[in-house]
Amino acid sequence: MTALALEAGSTVSHDRLCGMLWDVLPPSAINNLRGHIATIRRYLRISGASAVAVETLRASRGGSGGGYRLTASLDDIDVHVFTRCAETAQQALRSRDCAAALRLLEEALQLWRGPAGMGATVSDALRERLDGFTLRYLDLQEDVTECLIRRYDAAMLTPDMAGSRRS
């Protein structure tokens, strides 16, 4: 599910999914992948997530192995909302709009449930990508601190001090 969620809306080939899951492909990789997809579909059906589905895309004649696509709005997938909020917060910080940045940073940080893919058995490449979200989380915490310091500094300045500070 993690591999498909990262690529939501895009077709992910069997080969690419297998590469995201295993560094060394087991002989039964395709069968294991199909089992994982069946489990995901069952979970989605039980959870009532009717707007989310895993589509199977068959290989075209003469084409390679087909793949899967997670159909969901990116607004329904935490990692995409987290990323969007983080990027927009960075823009607000560059514009010195700490109020907007703090609101967006708080929204992103509220989505955090711990290291991404914690406990998941995945390839080293996918683990590195997931670990990048943990690093991003830590960066966002630093950004919150920066915003709070900026707000505190601005609140402490009198109009006369603010004018002399600019020069």
Short mmCIF file of N, CA, C and O in Angstrom, two decimals, residues 53-137:
data_model
loop_
_atom_site.label_atom_id
_atom_site.label_comp_id
_atom_site.label_asym_id
_atom_site.label_seq_id
_atom_site.Cartn_x
_atom_site.Cartn_y
_atom_site.Cartn_z
N ALA A 53 -9.33 2.81 -4.81
CA ALA A 53 -9.31 1.47 -5.37
C ALA A 53 -7.94 1.19 -5.96
O ALA A 53 -7.17 2.11 -6.25
N VAL A 54 -7.64 -0.07 -6.12
CA VAL A 54 -6.42 -0.47 -6.80
C VAL A 54 -6.84 -1.06 -8.13
O VAL A 54 -7.51 -2.09 -8.18
N GLU A 55 -6.49 -0.37 -9.21
CA GLU A 55 -6.81 -0.85 -10.56
C GLU A 55 -5.69 -1.75 -11.05
O GLU A 55 -4.52 -1.48 -10.83
N THR A 56 -6.08 -2.81 -11.74
CA THR A 56 -5.11 -3.66 -12.40
C THR A 56 -5.03 -3.23 -13.85
O THR A 56 -6.05 -3.12 -14.52
N LEU A 57 -3.84 -2.97 -14.32
CA LEU A 57 -3.64 -2.56 -15.71
C LEU A 57 -2.90 -3.68 -16.42
O LEU A 57 -1.79 -4.04 -16.04
N ARG A 58 -3.56 -4.24 -17.37
CA ARG A 58 -2.99 -5.35 -18.12
C ARG A 58 -1.98 -4.85 -19.13
O ARG A 58 -2.10 -3.75 -19.65
N ALA A 59 -1.03 -5.68 -19.42
CA ALA A 59 -0.03 -5.34 -20.43
C ALA A 59 -0.70 -5.33 -21.79
O ALA A 59 -1.57 -6.15 -22.08
N SER A 60 -0.33 -4.36 -22.58
CA SER A 60 -0.84 -4.35 -23.95
C SER A 60 -0.15 -5.45 -24.74
O SER A 60 0.92 -5.93 -24.36
N ARG A 61 -0.76 -5.84 -25.83
CA ARG A 61 -0.20 -6.90 -26.65
C ARG A 61 1.23 -6.52 -27.06
O ARG A 61 1.46 -5.45 -27.60
N GLY A 62 2.16 -7.39 -26.73
CA GLY A 62 3.55 -7.12 -27.06
C GLY A 62 4.24 -6.23 -26.04
O GLY A 62 5.44 -6.01 -26.10
N GLY A 63 3.48 -5.72 -25.05
CA GLY A 63 4.07 -4.85 -24.03
C GLY A 63 4.58 -5.67 -22.86
O GLY A 63 4.46 -6.87 -22.82
N SER A 64 5.18 -4.99 -21.90
CA SER A 64 5.67 -5.71 -20.74
C SER A 64 4.59 -5.79 -19.68
O SER A 64 3.50 -5.26 -19.86
N GLY A 65 4.89 -6.39 -18.57
CA GLY A 65 4.06 -6.87 -17.50
C GLY A 65 2.86 -6.17 -16.92
O GLY A 65 2.33 -6.69 -15.99
N GLY A 66 2.39 -5.06 -17.38
CA GLY A 66 1.24 -4.42 -16.74
C GLY A 66 1.61 -3.82 -15.40
O GLY A 66 2.77 -3.63 -15.09
N GLY A 67 0.60 -3.53 -14.60
CA GLY A 67 0.88 -2.93 -13.30
C GLY A 67 -0.38 -2.60 -12.55
O GLY A 67 -1.46 -3.12 -12.85
N TYR A 68 -0.24 -1.72 -11.59
CA TYR A 68 -1.35 -1.34 -10.73
C TYR A 68 -1.35 0.18 -10.56
O TYR A 68 -0.32 0.84 -10.68
N ARG A 69 -2.53 0.70 -10.25
CA ARG A 69 -2.66 2.13 -9.99
C ARG A 69 -3.62 2.30 -8.81
O ARG A 69 -4.72 1.73 -8.82
N LEU A 70 -3.19 3.09 -7.83
CA LEU A 70 -4.06 3.44 -6.72
C LEU A 70 -4.84 4.67 -7.15
O LEU A 70 -4.26 5.71 -7.47
N THR A 71 -6.16 4.52 -7.21
CA THR A 71 -7.00 5.65 -7.59
C THR A 71 -7.51 6.29 -6.31
O THR A 71 -8.30 5.70 -5.58
N ALA A 72 -7.01 7.45 -6.04
CA ALA A 72 -7.42 8.21 -4.86
C ALA A 72 -7.03 9.66 -5.08
O ALA A 72 -6.09 9.95 -5.83
N SER A 73 -7.75 10.53 -4.46
CA SER A 73 -7.38 11.94 -4.49
C SER A 73 -6.12 12.11 -3.66
O SER A 73 -6.00 11.53 -2.57
N LEU A 74 -5.18 12.90 -4.14
CA LEU A 74 -3.96 13.14 -3.36
C LEU A 74 -4.29 13.80 -2.03
O LEU A 74 -3.55 13.66 -1.06
N ASP A 75 -5.43 14.49 -1.97
CA ASP A 75 -5.87 15.10 -0.71
C ASP A 75 -6.30 14.06 0.32
O ASP A 75 -6.46 14.39 1.50
N ASP A 76 -6.48 12.82 -0.10
CA ASP A 76 -6.87 11.75 0.81
C ASP A 76 -5.69 10.92 1.28
O ASP A 76 -5.87 9.96 2.03
N ILE A 77 -4.49 11.28 0.84
CA ILE A 77 -3.30 10.51 1.19
C ILE A 77 -2.37 11.40 2.00
O ILE A 77 -1.84 12.40 1.50
N ASP A 78 -2.18 11.04 3.25
CA ASP A 78 -1.44 11.89 4.18
C ASP A 78 -0.08 12.34 3.66
O ASP A 78 0.30 13.49 3.83
N VAL A 79 0.66 11.42 3.05
CA VAL A 79 2.01 11.78 2.62
C VAL A 79 1.99 12.90 1.58
O VAL A 79 2.87 13.76 1.57
N HIS A 80 0.97 12.93 0.75
CA HIS A 80 0.87 13.99 -0.26
C HIS A 80 0.42 15.31 0.37
O HIS A 80 0.92 16.37 -0.02
N VAL A 81 -0.49 15.25 1.32
CA VAL A 81 -0.92 16.46 2.03
C VAL A 81 0.26 17.01 2.84
O VAL A 81 0.53 18.21 2.84
N PHE A 82 0.99 16.12 3.51
CA PHE A 82 2.17 16.49 4.29
C PHE A 82 3.18 17.23 3.40
O PHE A 82 3.66 18.31 3.75
N THR A 83 3.45 16.66 2.24
CA THR A 83 4.42 17.25 1.32
C THR A 83 3.94 18.60 0.81
O THR A 83 4.71 19.57 0.77
N ARG A 84 2.66 18.67 0.42
CA ARG A 84 2.12 19.94 -0.09
C ARG A 84 2.17 21.03 0.98
O ARG A 84 2.58 22.16 0.71
N CYS A 85 1.76 20.70 2.21
CA CYS A 85 1.80 21.68 3.30
C CYS A 85 3.23 22.13 3.57
O CYS A 85 3.48 23.32 3.79
N ALA A 86 4.16 21.19 3.57
CA ALA A 86 5.56 21.53 3.82
C ALA A 86 6.11 22.47 2.75
O ALA A 86 6.78 23.46 3.06
N GLU A 87 5.80 22.19 1.49
CA GLU A 87 6.29 23.04 0.40
C GLU A 87 5.65 24.43 0.45
O GLU A 87 6.34 25.44 0.27
N THR A 88 4.37 24.51 0.74
CA THR A 88 3.68 25.79 0.83
C THR A 88 4.18 26.58 2.04
O THR A 88 4.34 27.80 1.98
N ALA A 89 4.47 25.88 3.13
CA ALA A 89 5.01 26.54 4.33
C ALA A 89 6.38 27.13 4.02
O ALA A 89 6.70 28.25 4.47
N GLN A 90 7.19 26.41 3.24
CA GLN A 90 8.50 26.93 2.85
C GLN A 90 8.36 28.23 2.06
O GLN A 90 9.11 29.17 2.27
N GLN A 91 7.40 28.27 1.16
CA GLN A 91 7.14 29.50 0.39
C GLN A 91 6.73 30.64 1.32
O GLN A 91 7.20 31.77 1.17
N ALA A 92 5.87 30.33 2.29
CA ALA A 92 5.43 31.36 3.24
C ALA A 92 6.61 31.85 4.07
O ALA A 92 6.72 33.05 4.34
N LEU A 93 7.49 30.95 4.46
CA LEU A 93 8.67 31.36 5.22
C LEU A 93 9.56 32.28 4.39
O LEU A 93 10.06 33.29 4.91
N ARG A 94 9.75 31.93 3.13
CA ARG A 94 10.58 32.79 2.25
C ARG A 94 9.96 34.16 2.10
O ARG A 94 10.67 35.15 1.93
N SER A 95 8.63 34.22 2.16
CA SER A 95 7.91 35.50 2.06
C SER A 95 7.79 36.20 3.41
O SER A 95 7.15 37.25 3.50
N ARG A 96 8.36 35.58 4.44
CA ARG A 96 8.30 36.10 5.81
C ARG A 96 6.87 36.17 6.36
O ARG A 96 6.56 37.01 7.19
N ASP A 97 6.01 35.29 5.88
CA ASP A 97 4.63 35.20 6.39
C ASP A 97 4.59 34.07 7.42
O ASP A 97 4.17 32.95 7.13
N CYS A 98 5.05 34.38 8.63
CA CYS A 98 5.16 33.35 9.67
C CYS A 98 3.80 32.81 10.11
O CYS A 98 3.70 31.64 10.46
N ALA A 99 2.78 33.64 10.07
CA ALA A 99 1.45 33.16 10.49
C ALA A 99 0.98 32.05 9.56
O ALA A 99 0.53 31.00 10.00
N ALA A 100 1.09 32.29 8.25
CA ALA A 100 0.69 31.26 7.28
C ALA A 100 1.59 30.05 7.38
O ALA A 100 1.12 28.90 7.33
N ALA A 101 2.89 30.29 7.52
CA ALA A 101 3.83 29.18 7.63
C ALA A 101 3.52 28.31 8.84
O ALA A 101 3.48 27.08 8.74
N LEU A 102 3.26 28.94 9.97
CA LEU A 102 2.95 28.16 11.18
C LEU A 102 1.68 27.34 11.02
O LEU A 102 1.62 26.18 11.44
N ARG A 103 0.67 27.91 10.40
CA ARG A 103 -0.59 27.18 10.18
C ARG A 103 -0.33 25.95 9.31
O ARG A 103 -0.79 24.85 9.62
N LEU A 104 0.42 26.12 8.24
CA LEU A 104 0.71 25.00 7.33
C LEU A 104 1.64 23.97 7.98
O LEU A 104 1.45 22.76 7.79
N LEU A 105 2.62 24.45 8.73
CA LEU A 105 3.53 23.53 9.42
C LEU A 105 2.76 22.70 10.44
O LEU A 105 2.97 21.48 10.54
N GLU A 106 1.86 23.34 11.16
CA GLU A 106 1.06 22.62 12.14
C GLU A 106 0.19 21.56 11.46
O GLU A 106 0.07 20.43 11.93
N GLU A 107 -0.41 21.92 10.32
CA GLU A 107 -1.23 20.96 9.57
C GLU A 107 -0.40 19.76 9.13
O GLU A 107 -0.82 18.61 9.27
N ALA A 108 0.80 20.02 8.63
CA ALA A 108 1.68 18.93 8.20
C ALA A 108 2.09 18.06 9.38
O ALA A 108 2.02 16.83 9.31
N LEU A 109 2.51 18.68 10.47
CA LEU A 109 3.00 17.93 11.63
C LEU A 109 1.89 17.11 12.29
O LEU A 109 2.16 16.05 12.86
N GLN A 110 0.64 17.57 12.21
CA GLN A 110 -0.47 16.80 12.78
C GLN A 110 -0.70 15.49 12.03
O GLN A 110 -1.30 14.56 12.58
N LEU A 111 -0.23 15.41 10.81
CA LEU A 111 -0.39 14.18 10.03
C LEU A 111 0.64 13.11 10.42
O LEU A 111 0.49 11.95 10.05
N TRP A 112 1.66 13.51 11.13
CA TRP A 112 2.76 12.61 11.44
C TRP A 112 2.32 11.53 12.42
O TRP A 112 1.74 11.81 13.46
N ARG A 113 2.59 10.28 12.08
CA ARG A 113 2.24 9.15 12.94
C ARG A 113 3.48 8.33 13.29
O ARG A 113 3.38 7.21 13.74
N GLY A 114 4.63 8.87 13.04
CA GLY A 114 5.87 8.15 13.28
C GLY A 114 6.59 7.93 11.96
O GLY A 114 6.07 8.30 10.91
N PRO A 115 7.76 7.36 12.03
CA PRO A 115 8.54 7.16 10.81
C PRO A 115 7.71 6.45 9.73
O PRO A 115 7.01 5.47 10.01
N ALA A 116 7.79 6.97 8.52
CA ALA A 116 7.00 6.42 7.41
C ALA A 116 7.40 4.97 7.13
O ALA A 116 8.59 4.64 7.09
N GLY A 117 6.40 4.13 6.96
CA GLY A 117 6.64 2.73 6.63
C GLY A 117 7.26 1.95 7.77
O GLY A 117 7.86 0.90 7.56
N MET A 118 7.09 2.46 8.99
CA MET A 118 7.68 1.80 10.15
C MET A 118 7.21 0.35 10.21
O MET A 118 6.03 0.07 10.12
N GLY A 119 8.15 -0.54 10.32
CA GLY A 119 7.82 -1.95 10.42
C GLY A 119 7.58 -2.65 9.08
O GLY A 119 7.43 -3.86 9.03
N ALA A 120 7.53 -1.87 8.00
CA ALA A 120 7.29 -2.46 6.68
C ALA A 120 8.59 -3.06 6.15
O ALA A 120 9.66 -2.49 6.31
N THR A 121 8.46 -4.20 5.53
CA THR A 121 9.61 -4.81 4.88
C THR A 121 9.62 -4.33 3.44
O THR A 121 8.71 -4.65 2.66
N VAL A 122 10.61 -3.52 3.12
CA VAL A 122 10.71 -2.93 1.79
C VAL A 122 12.16 -2.95 1.33
O VAL A 122 13.06 -3.23 2.12
N SER A 123 12.36 -2.62 0.08
CA SER A 123 13.72 -2.58 -0.46
C SER A 123 14.49 -1.43 0.18
O SER A 123 13.91 -0.50 0.75
N ASP A 124 15.81 -1.49 0.06
CA ASP A 124 16.64 -0.40 0.59
C ASP A 124 16.31 0.92 -0.08
O ASP A 124 16.29 1.96 0.57
N ALA A 125 16.03 0.89 -1.38
CA ALA A 125 15.71 2.12 -2.11
C ALA A 125 14.42 2.76 -1.58
O ALA A 125 14.35 3.97 -1.37
N LEU A 126 13.39 1.95 -1.36
CA LEU A 126 12.14 2.49 -0.83
C LEU A 126 12.33 2.92 0.62
O LEU A 126 11.80 3.95 1.04
N ARG A 127 13.12 2.18 1.40
CA ARG A 127 13.39 2.57 2.79
C ARG A 127 14.05 3.94 2.82
O ARG A 127 13.71 4.80 3.62
N GLU A 128 15.00 4.18 1.91
CA GLU A 128 15.67 5.48 1.85
C GLU A 128 14.67 6.59 1.53
O GLU A 128 14.70 7.67 2.12
N ARG A 129 13.76 6.32 0.61
CA ARG A 129 12.73 7.30 0.26
C ARG A 129 11.83 7.59 1.45
O ARG A 129 11.50 8.73 1.74
N LEU A 130 11.44 6.56 2.17
CA LEU A 130 10.59 6.73 3.34
C LEU A 130 11.33 7.47 4.46
O LEU A 130 10.75 8.32 5.14
N ASP A 131 12.60 7.16 4.63
CA ASP A 131 13.39 7.85 5.64
C ASP A 131 13.50 9.34 5.33
O ASP A 131 13.64 10.17 6.24
N GLY A 132 13.40 9.70 4.05
CA GLY A 132 13.40 11.11 3.66
C GLY A 132 12.24 11.87 4.28
O GLY A 132 12.36 13.06 4.60
N PHE A 133 11.11 11.20 4.48
CA PHE A 133 9.97 11.85 5.12
C PHE A 133 10.25 12.14 6.60
O PHE A 133 9.82 13.15 7.13
N THR A 134 11.00 11.25 7.24
CA THR A 134 11.38 11.50 8.64
C THR A 134 12.30 12.71 8.72
O THR A 134 12.14 13.57 9.59
N LEU A 135 13.24 12.80 7.79
CA LEU A 135 14.12 13.97 7.76
C LEU A 135 13.32 15.24 7.49
O LEU A 135 13.58 16.29 8.10
N ARG A 136 12.35 15.14 6.61
CA ARG A 136 11.49 16.30 6.30
C ARG A 136 10.71 16.72 7.54
O ARG A 136 10.55 17.90 7.83
N TYR A 137 10.22 15.75 8.30
CA TYR A 137 9.50 16.02 9.54
C TYR A 137 10.39 16.80 10.51
O TYR A 137 9.96 17.79 11.11
#
